[in-house]
mmCIF file of C-alpha atoms in Angstrom:
data_model
loop_
_atom_site.group_PDB
_atom_site.id
_atom_site.type_symbol
_atom_site.label_atom_id
_atom_site.label_comp_id
_atom_site.label_asym_id
_atom_site.label_seq_id
_atom_site.Cartn_x
_atom_site.Cartn_y
_atom_site.Cartn_z
ATOM 1 C CA MET A 1 3.201 22.553 -15.792
ATOM 2 C CA GLN A 2 0.010 21.668 -13.937
ATOM 3 C CA GLN A 3 -1.075 22.729 -10.454
ATOM 4 C CA ILE A 4 -2.584 20.034 -8.233
ATOM 5 C CA ILE A 5 -4.078 20.071 -4.748
ATOM 6 C CA ASP A 6 -3.297 16.757 -3.026
ATOM 7 C CA GLN A 7 -5.354 15.105 -0.269
ATOM 8 C CA MET A 8 -3.502 17.065 2.399
ATOM 9 C CA GLY A 9 -4.590 20.329 0.777
ATOM 10 C CA ARG A 10 -1.037 21.008 -0.428
ATOM 11 C CA GLN A 11 -0.531 22.674 -3.796
ATOM 12 C CA ILE A 12 2.077 21.023 -5.974
ATOM 13 C CA ASN A 13 3.372 21.866 -9.440
ATOM 14 C CA CYS A 14 4.380 19.046 -11.747
ATOM 15 C CA PRO A 15 4.715 18.362 -15.485
ATOM 16 C CA LYS A 16 1.504 18.151 -17.539
ATOM 17 C CA LYS A 17 2.067 14.400 -17.764
ATOM 18 C CA PRO A 18 4.771 13.127 -15.402
ATOM 19 C CA LEU A 19 6.772 10.430 -17.193
ATOM 20 C CA ARG A 20 9.023 9.343 -14.305
ATOM 21 C CA ILE A 21 7.163 8.264 -11.157
ATOM 22 C CA VAL A 22 8.524 7.131 -7.795
ATOM 23 C CA SER A 23 5.896 5.493 -5.575
ATOM 24 C CA LEU A 24 6.600 5.049 -1.866
ATOM 25 C CA VAL A 25 3.287 3.318 -1.105
ATOM 26 C CA PRO A 26 2.609 -0.322 -2.100
ATOM 27 C CA SER A 27 -1.142 0.020 -2.691
ATOM 28 C CA GLN A 28 -0.574 3.142 -4.776
ATOM 29 C CA THR A 29 2.077 1.355 -6.832
ATOM 30 C CA GLU A 30 -0.446 -1.356 -7.646
ATOM 31 C CA LEU A 31 -2.960 1.331 -8.612
ATOM 32 C CA LEU A 32 -0.480 2.930 -11.012
ATOM 33 C CA VAL A 33 -0.020 -0.398 -12.779
ATOM 34 C CA ASP A 34 -3.781 -0.931 -13.060
ATOM 35 C CA LEU A 35 -4.138 2.565 -14.497
ATOM 36 C CA GLY A 36 -1.721 1.536 -17.260
ATOM 37 C CA LEU A 37 1.287 3.457 -15.964
ATOM 38 C CA GLU A 38 3.786 0.662 -15.305
ATOM 39 C CA GLU A 39 6.238 1.876 -17.957
ATOM 40 C CA TYR A 40 6.480 5.270 -16.225
ATOM 41 C CA ILE A 41 7.319 3.899 -12.768
ATOM 42 C CA VAL A 42 11.043 4.380 -12.081
ATOM 43 C CA GLY A 43 11.190 3.743 -8.327
ATOM 44 C CA VAL A 44 9.309 1.621 -5.756
ATOM 45 C CA THR A 45 9.723 0.392 -2.180
ATOM 46 C CA LYS A 46 10.777 -3.075 -1.096
ATOM 47 C CA PHE A 47 7.174 -3.571 0.073
ATOM 48 C CA CYS A 48 5.683 -2.971 -3.387
ATOM 49 C CA VAL A 49 4.886 -6.646 -3.917
ATOM 50 C CA HIS A 50 2.079 -6.334 -6.483
ATOM 51 C CA PRO A 51 2.554 -7.080 -9.270
ATOM 52 C CA LYS A 52 5.276 -9.505 -8.211
ATOM 53 C CA HIS A 53 7.632 -8.799 -11.099
ATOM 54 C CA LEU A 54 7.808 -5.060 -10.486
ATOM 55 C CA ARG A 55 10.714 -5.056 -8.025
ATOM 56 C CA MET A 56 12.795 -6.973 -10.571
ATOM 57 C CA SER A 57 12.394 -4.285 -13.235
ATOM 58 C CA LYS A 58 12.224 -1.066 -11.173
ATOM 59 C CA LYS A 59 14.721 0.627 -8.859
ATOM 60 C CA VAL A 60 14.010 -0.177 -5.182
ATOM 61 C CA VAL A 61 14.605 3.079 -3.288
ATOM 62 C CA GLY A 62 14.062 1.808 0.275
ATOM 63 C CA GLY A 63 11.011 1.152 2.430
ATOM 64 C CA THR A 64 8.015 3.257 3.384
ATOM 65 C CA LYS A 65 9.627 4.706 6.514
ATOM 66 C CA LYS A 66 13.263 4.764 5.407
ATOM 67 C CA ILE A 67 14.426 5.750 1.943
ATOM 68 C CA SER A 68 17.675 6.178 0.050
ATOM 69 C CA LEU A 69 17.749 9.749 -1.195
ATOM 70 C CA ALA A 70 20.676 8.864 -3.479
ATOM 71 C CA LYS A 71 18.638 6.114 -5.189
ATOM 72 C CA ILE A 72 15.688 8.461 -5.613
ATOM 73 C CA GLU A 73 17.973 11.099 -7.114
ATOM 74 C CA ALA A 74 19.368 8.501 -9.508
ATOM 75 C CA ALA A 75 15.810 7.693 -10.641
ATOM 76 C CA LYS A 76 15.300 11.363 -11.628
ATOM 77 C CA PRO A 77 11.569 11.440 -10.835
ATOM 78 C CA ASP A 78 9.077 13.976 -12.195
ATOM 79 C CA ILE A 79 6.809 13.254 -9.215
ATOM 80 C CA ILE A 80 6.909 11.236 -5.977
ATOM 81 C CA LEU A 81 3.792 9.648 -4.503
ATOM 82 C CA CYS A 82 3.481 9.399 -0.717
ATOM 83 C CA ASN A 83 0.830 8.749 1.926
ATOM 84 C CA LYS A 84 0.244 10.519 5.239
ATOM 85 C CA GLU A 85 0.149 7.290 7.263
ATOM 86 C CA GLU A 86 2.659 5.091 5.477
ATOM 87 C CA ASN A 87 5.424 7.644 4.994
ATOM 88 C CA THR A 88 6.903 9.964 7.591
ATOM 89 C CA LYS A 89 6.574 13.741 7.688
ATOM 90 C CA GLU A 90 10.378 13.916 7.569
ATOM 91 C CA ILE A 91 10.476 11.964 4.295
ATOM 92 C CA VAL A 92 7.893 14.233 2.675
ATOM 93 C CA GLU A 93 9.644 17.401 3.864
ATOM 94 C CA ALA A 94 13.025 16.199 2.597
ATOM 95 C CA LEU A 95 11.697 15.176 -0.809
ATOM 96 C CA GLU A 96 9.472 18.182 -1.480
ATOM 97 C CA LYS A 97 12.556 20.426 -1.409
ATOM 98 C CA LEU A 98 13.710 18.633 -4.546
ATOM 99 C CA TYR A 99 10.640 17.229 -6.321
ATOM 100 C CA PRO A 100 6.867 17.553 -6.658
ATOM 101 C CA VAL A 101 5.455 15.293 -3.899
ATOM 102 C CA HIS A 102 1.796 14.219 -3.856
ATOM 103 C CA VAL A 103 0.551 13.025 -0.447
ATOM 104 C CA SER A 104 -2.619 10.947 -0.139
ATOM 105 C CA ASN A 105 -4.740 10.793 3.013
ATOM 106 C CA ILE A 106 -7.081 7.807 3.078
ATOM 107 C CA ASN A 107 -9.629 7.265 5.852
ATOM 108 C CA ASP A 108 -12.563 5.772 3.979
ATOM 109 C CA LEU A 109 -13.796 4.463 0.646
ATOM 110 C CA GLU A 110 -14.601 7.928 -0.715
ATOM 111 C CA ASP A 111 -11.043 9.093 -0.028
ATOM 112 C CA SER A 112 -9.742 6.135 -1.998
ATOM 113 C CA LEU A 113 -12.003 6.829 -4.966
ATOM 114 C CA GLU A 114 -10.986 10.492 -4.862
ATOM 115 C CA LEU A 115 -7.318 9.464 -5.018
ATOM 116 C CA ILE A 116 -7.928 7.269 -8.062
ATOM 117 C CA MET A 117 -9.553 10.194 -9.852
ATOM 118 C CA GLN A 118 -6.702 12.513 -8.831
ATOM 119 C CA TYR A 119 -4.218 10.101 -10.383
ATOM 120 C CA GLY A 120 -6.421 9.974 -13.472
ATOM 121 C CA THR A 121 -6.076 13.739 -13.760
ATOM 122 C CA ILE A 122 -2.352 13.952 -12.933
ATOM 123 C CA PHE A 123 -1.289 11.176 -15.294
ATOM 124 C CA ASN A 124 -3.850 11.729 -18.076
ATOM 125 C CA LYS A 125 -5.566 8.407 -17.372
ATOM 126 C CA MET A 126 -9.133 9.589 -16.766
ATOM 127 C CA PHE A 127 -10.758 6.800 -18.796
ATOM 128 C CA SER A 128 -9.004 4.073 -16.782
ATOM 129 C CA ALA A 129 -9.563 5.897 -13.477
ATOM 130 C CA THR A 130 -13.278 6.400 -14.152
ATOM 131 C CA LYS A 131 -13.680 2.726 -15.100
ATOM 132 C CA ILE A 132 -11.956 1.547 -11.894
ATOM 133 C CA VAL A 133 -14.001 3.914 -9.706
ATOM 134 C CA SER A 134 -17.262 2.877 -11.372
ATOM 135 C CA THR A 135 -16.489 -0.829 -10.873
ATOM 136 C CA ILE A 136 -15.546 -0.339 -7.212
ATOM 137 C CA ARG A 137 -18.743 1.645 -6.563
ATOM 138 C CA ASN A 138 -20.847 -1.092 -8.139
ATOM 139 C CA GLU A 139 -19.091 -3.787 -6.095
ATOM 140 C CA ALA A 140 -19.522 -1.741 -2.905
ATOM 141 C CA ASN A 141 -23.232 -1.201 -3.560
ATOM 142 C CA THR A 142 -23.765 -4.891 -4.284
ATOM 143 C CA PHE A 143 -21.953 -5.753 -1.058
ATOM 144 C CA LYS A 144 -24.072 -3.232 0.871
ATOM 145 C CA ASP A 145 -27.194 -5.113 -0.205
ATOM 146 C CA PHE A 146 -25.563 -8.435 0.642
ATOM 147 C CA ILE A 147 -24.476 -7.391 4.146
ATOM 148 C CA LYS A 148 -27.540 -5.445 5.310
ATOM 149 C CA ASP A 149 -29.326 -8.482 6.787
ATOM 150 C CA LYS A 150 -26.235 -10.181 8.176
ATOM 151 C CA PRO A 151 -25.870 -10.144 11.987
ATOM 152 C CA ARG A 152 -23.553 -7.563 13.524
ATOM 153 C CA LYS A 153 -20.452 -8.880 15.280
ATOM 154 C CA LYS A 154 -18.110 -7.391 17.854
ATOM 155 C CA VAL A 155 -14.591 -7.843 16.511
ATOM 156 C CA ALA A 156 -10.987 -6.979 17.226
ATOM 157 C CA TYR A 157 -8.623 -6.631 14.281
ATOM 158 C CA LEU A 158 -5.013 -7.329 15.278
ATOM 159 C CA ILE A 159 -2.146 -6.033 13.150
ATOM 160 C CA TRP A 160 0.863 -6.779 15.388
ATOM 161 C CA LYS A 161 2.238 -9.089 18.066
ATOM 162 C CA GLU A 162 4.722 -8.372 20.897
ATOM 163 C CA PRO A 163 3.051 -6.151 21.768
ATOM 164 C CA TYR A 164 -0.353 -6.925 20.366
ATOM 165 C CA MET A 165 -1.693 -3.950 18.428
ATOM 166 C CA ALA A 166 -5.167 -3.454 17.028
ATOM 167 C CA ALA A 167 -6.781 -1.173 14.472
ATOM 168 C CA GLY A 168 -8.704 1.634 16.157
ATOM 169 C CA LYS A 169 -10.721 4.612 14.984
ATOM 170 C CA ASN A 170 -9.611 7.061 12.293
ATOM 171 C CA THR A 171 -8.127 4.236 10.224
ATOM 172 C CA PHE A 172 -9.077 2.851 6.827
ATOM 173 C CA ILE A 173 -9.240 -0.606 8.427
ATOM 174 C CA ASN A 174 -11.871 0.562 10.902
ATOM 175 C CA HIS A 175 -13.936 1.939 8.016
ATOM 176 C CA ILE A 176 -13.730 -1.395 6.199
ATOM 177 C CA LEU A 177 -14.753 -3.227 9.385
ATOM 178 C CA THR A 178 -17.831 -0.991 9.583
ATOM 179 C CA LEU A 179 -18.751 -1.818 5.981
ATOM 180 C CA ASN A 180 -18.643 -5.494 6.990
ATOM 181 C CA ASN A 181 -21.178 -5.019 9.827
ATOM 182 C CA TYR A 182 -18.368 -5.435 12.346
ATOM 183 C CA ASP A 183 -18.405 -3.361 15.531
ATOM 184 C CA ASN A 184 -14.767 -2.687 16.370
ATOM 185 C CA VAL A 185 -14.156 -3.144 20.118
ATOM 186 C CA PHE A 186 -11.301 -0.628 19.750
ATOM 187 C CA SER A 187 -13.407 2.021 17.993
ATOM 188 C CA ASP A 188 -12.935 4.367 20.954
ATOM 189 C CA SER A 189 -9.148 4.063 20.723
ATOM 190 C CA LEU A 190 -7.133 6.256 18.395
ATOM 191 C CA ARG A 191 -5.244 4.741 15.469
ATOM 192 C CA TYR A 192 -3.376 1.554 16.530
ATOM 193 C CA PRO A 193 -3.626 0.937 20.297
ATOM 194 C CA GLU A 194 -1.502 -1.632 22.105
ATOM 195 C CA THR A 195 -3.337 -4.339 24.023
ATOM 196 C CA THR A 196 -2.891 -7.668 25.788
ATOM 197 C CA LEU A 197 -4.849 -10.886 25.475
ATOM 198 C CA GLU A 198 -6.129 -10.379 29.006
ATOM 199 C CA ALA A 199 -7.375 -6.871 28.167
ATOM 200 C CA LEU A 200 -8.833 -8.158 24.930
ATOM 201 C CA LYS A 201 -10.745 -10.843 26.812
ATOM 202 C CA GLU A 202 -12.395 -8.149 28.932
ATOM 203 C CA LEU A 203 -13.751 -6.494 25.778
ATOM 204 C CA LYS A 204 -15.593 -9.748 24.909
ATOM 205 C CA PRO A 205 -15.301 -9.724 21.099
ATOM 206 C CA ASP A 206 -17.320 -12.299 19.169
ATOM 207 C CA SER A 207 -14.431 -12.696 16.793
ATOM 208 C CA ILE A 208 -10.743 -11.792 16.559
ATOM 209 C CA LEU A 209 -9.360 -11.162 13.089
ATOM 210 C CA LEU A 210 -5.625 -11.762 12.645
ATOM 211 C CA SER A 211 -4.235 -9.792 9.727
ATOM 212 C CA SER A 212 -1.682 -11.239 7.307
ATOM 213 C CA GLU A 213 0.178 -7.902 7.435
ATOM 214 C CA PRO A 214 2.125 -6.038 8.659
ATOM 215 C CA TYR A 215 2.631 -8.873 11.171
ATOM 216 C CA PRO A 216 2.322 -12.238 9.398
ATOM 217 C CA PHE A 217 -0.076 -14.023 11.746
ATOM 218 C CA LYS A 218 -0.248 -17.797 11.210
ATOM 219 C CA ARG A 219 -2.392 -20.674 12.466
ATOM 220 C CA ASN A 220 -0.229 -21.272 15.532
ATOM 221 C CA HIS A 221 -1.177 -17.782 16.733
ATOM 222 C CA ILE A 222 -4.817 -18.830 16.692
ATOM 223 C CA ASP A 223 -3.977 -21.584 19.191
ATOM 224 C CA GLU A 224 -2.187 -19.118 21.478
ATOM 225 C CA ILE A 225 -5.207 -16.833 21.630
ATOM 226 C CA LYS A 226 -7.703 -19.682 21.987
ATOM 227 C CA LYS A 227 -5.938 -20.752 25.184
ATOM 228 C CA ILE A 228 -6.977 -17.427 26.725
ATOM 229 C CA MET A 229 -10.323 -17.075 24.920
ATOM 230 C CA PRO A 230 -11.545 -20.575 24.056
ATOM 231 C CA SER A 231 -15.086 -19.479 23.192
ATOM 232 C CA THR A 232 -14.037 -16.638 20.864
ATOM 233 C CA THR A 233 -13.801 -17.182 17.133
ATOM 234 C CA VAL A 234 -10.279 -16.445 15.879
ATOM 235 C CA GLU A 235 -9.539 -16.347 12.166
ATOM 236 C CA LEU A 236 -6.817 -15.326 9.745
ATOM 237 C CA VAL A 237 -7.767 -12.633 7.234
ATOM 238 C CA ASP A 238 -6.062 -11.143 4.200
ATOM 239 C CA GLY A 239 -4.755 -7.815 5.447
ATOM 240 C CA GLU A 240 -4.324 -6.433 1.947
ATOM 241 C CA TYR A 241 -8.080 -6.414 1.403
ATOM 242 C CA PHE A 242 -8.640 -4.576 4.688
ATOM 243 C CA SER A 243 -5.856 -2.009 4.386
ATOM 244 C CA TRP A 244 -4.893 -1.588 0.718
ATOM 245 C CA TYR A 245 -6.954 1.101 -0.976
ATOM 246 C CA GLY A 246 -6.880 1.880 -4.694
ATOM 247 C CA SER A 247 -7.417 -0.859 -7.260
ATOM 248 C CA ARG A 248 -7.099 -3.635 -4.654
ATOM 249 C CA LEU A 249 -10.719 -2.689 -3.853
ATOM 250 C CA LEU A 250 -11.797 -4.152 -7.201
ATOM 251 C CA ASP A 251 -11.650 -7.646 -5.677
ATOM 252 C CA ALA A 252 -12.057 -6.757 -1.993
ATOM 253 C CA PHE A 253 -15.834 -7.021 -1.762
ATOM 254 C CA ILE A 254 -15.852 -10.499 -3.278
ATOM 255 C CA TYR A 255 -13.372 -11.475 -0.584
ATOM 256 C CA PHE A 256 -15.493 -9.859 2.138
ATOM 257 C CA LYS A 257 -18.520 -11.872 1.009
ATOM 258 C CA SER A 258 -16.514 -15.045 1.572
ATOM 259 C CA LEU A 259 -15.999 -14.063 5.222
ATOM 260 C CA HIS A 260 -19.750 -14.008 5.854
ATOM 261 C CA TYR A 261 -20.770 -17.298 4.265
#
């Protein structure tokens, strides 16, 4: 057995190399695959959409907020991977009575890189983890040079409609906005505040970013907002690059460059 301290400071005991993994976090599932661990994944959520074929070959044990304990039990996991934000405290508490449960806590880029290295240690994939972390650091540094002379913009990043909800402070999204030279007009609001278009207009953002997830904003939503704020730039953005940590960051900074051209 090995003893691990997860990103919540919890000590967990699991096999030296867990061979049966249940992942309840889509971005972490993708990371496992990129670390070369696909064959050891025995359970995923219905939201684990990358790689696309995975849900066809692995047991789907529920969502991120609601799981089937019976399906997880049938998968006989050696370890279950969760996240503080995406999974509920109740899920973690129920599962940790039965299995080793690792909980990630991601607020910024460094947290994400730390998680990759933790997985490298837990699953004996240090070479792959180190390579991914090194590549992400290089891409981030290159982007930092690229962005330093770009003008700052006041932005709102919307994640939901009816009611409208935005990304606020203490979120990974807010950190990514900062890396992009974006000043979040909701940076004084905790987590994911509700808002209205009228209230948003008062904050006078230069640009409104409509995320592709969790709410699937489309072009018709741009027209709705432009009726209230005709002079504000409104654009659709790929929410996975703003909110998925782990190996999704390998391509994220190339995508971010495209937003500033």
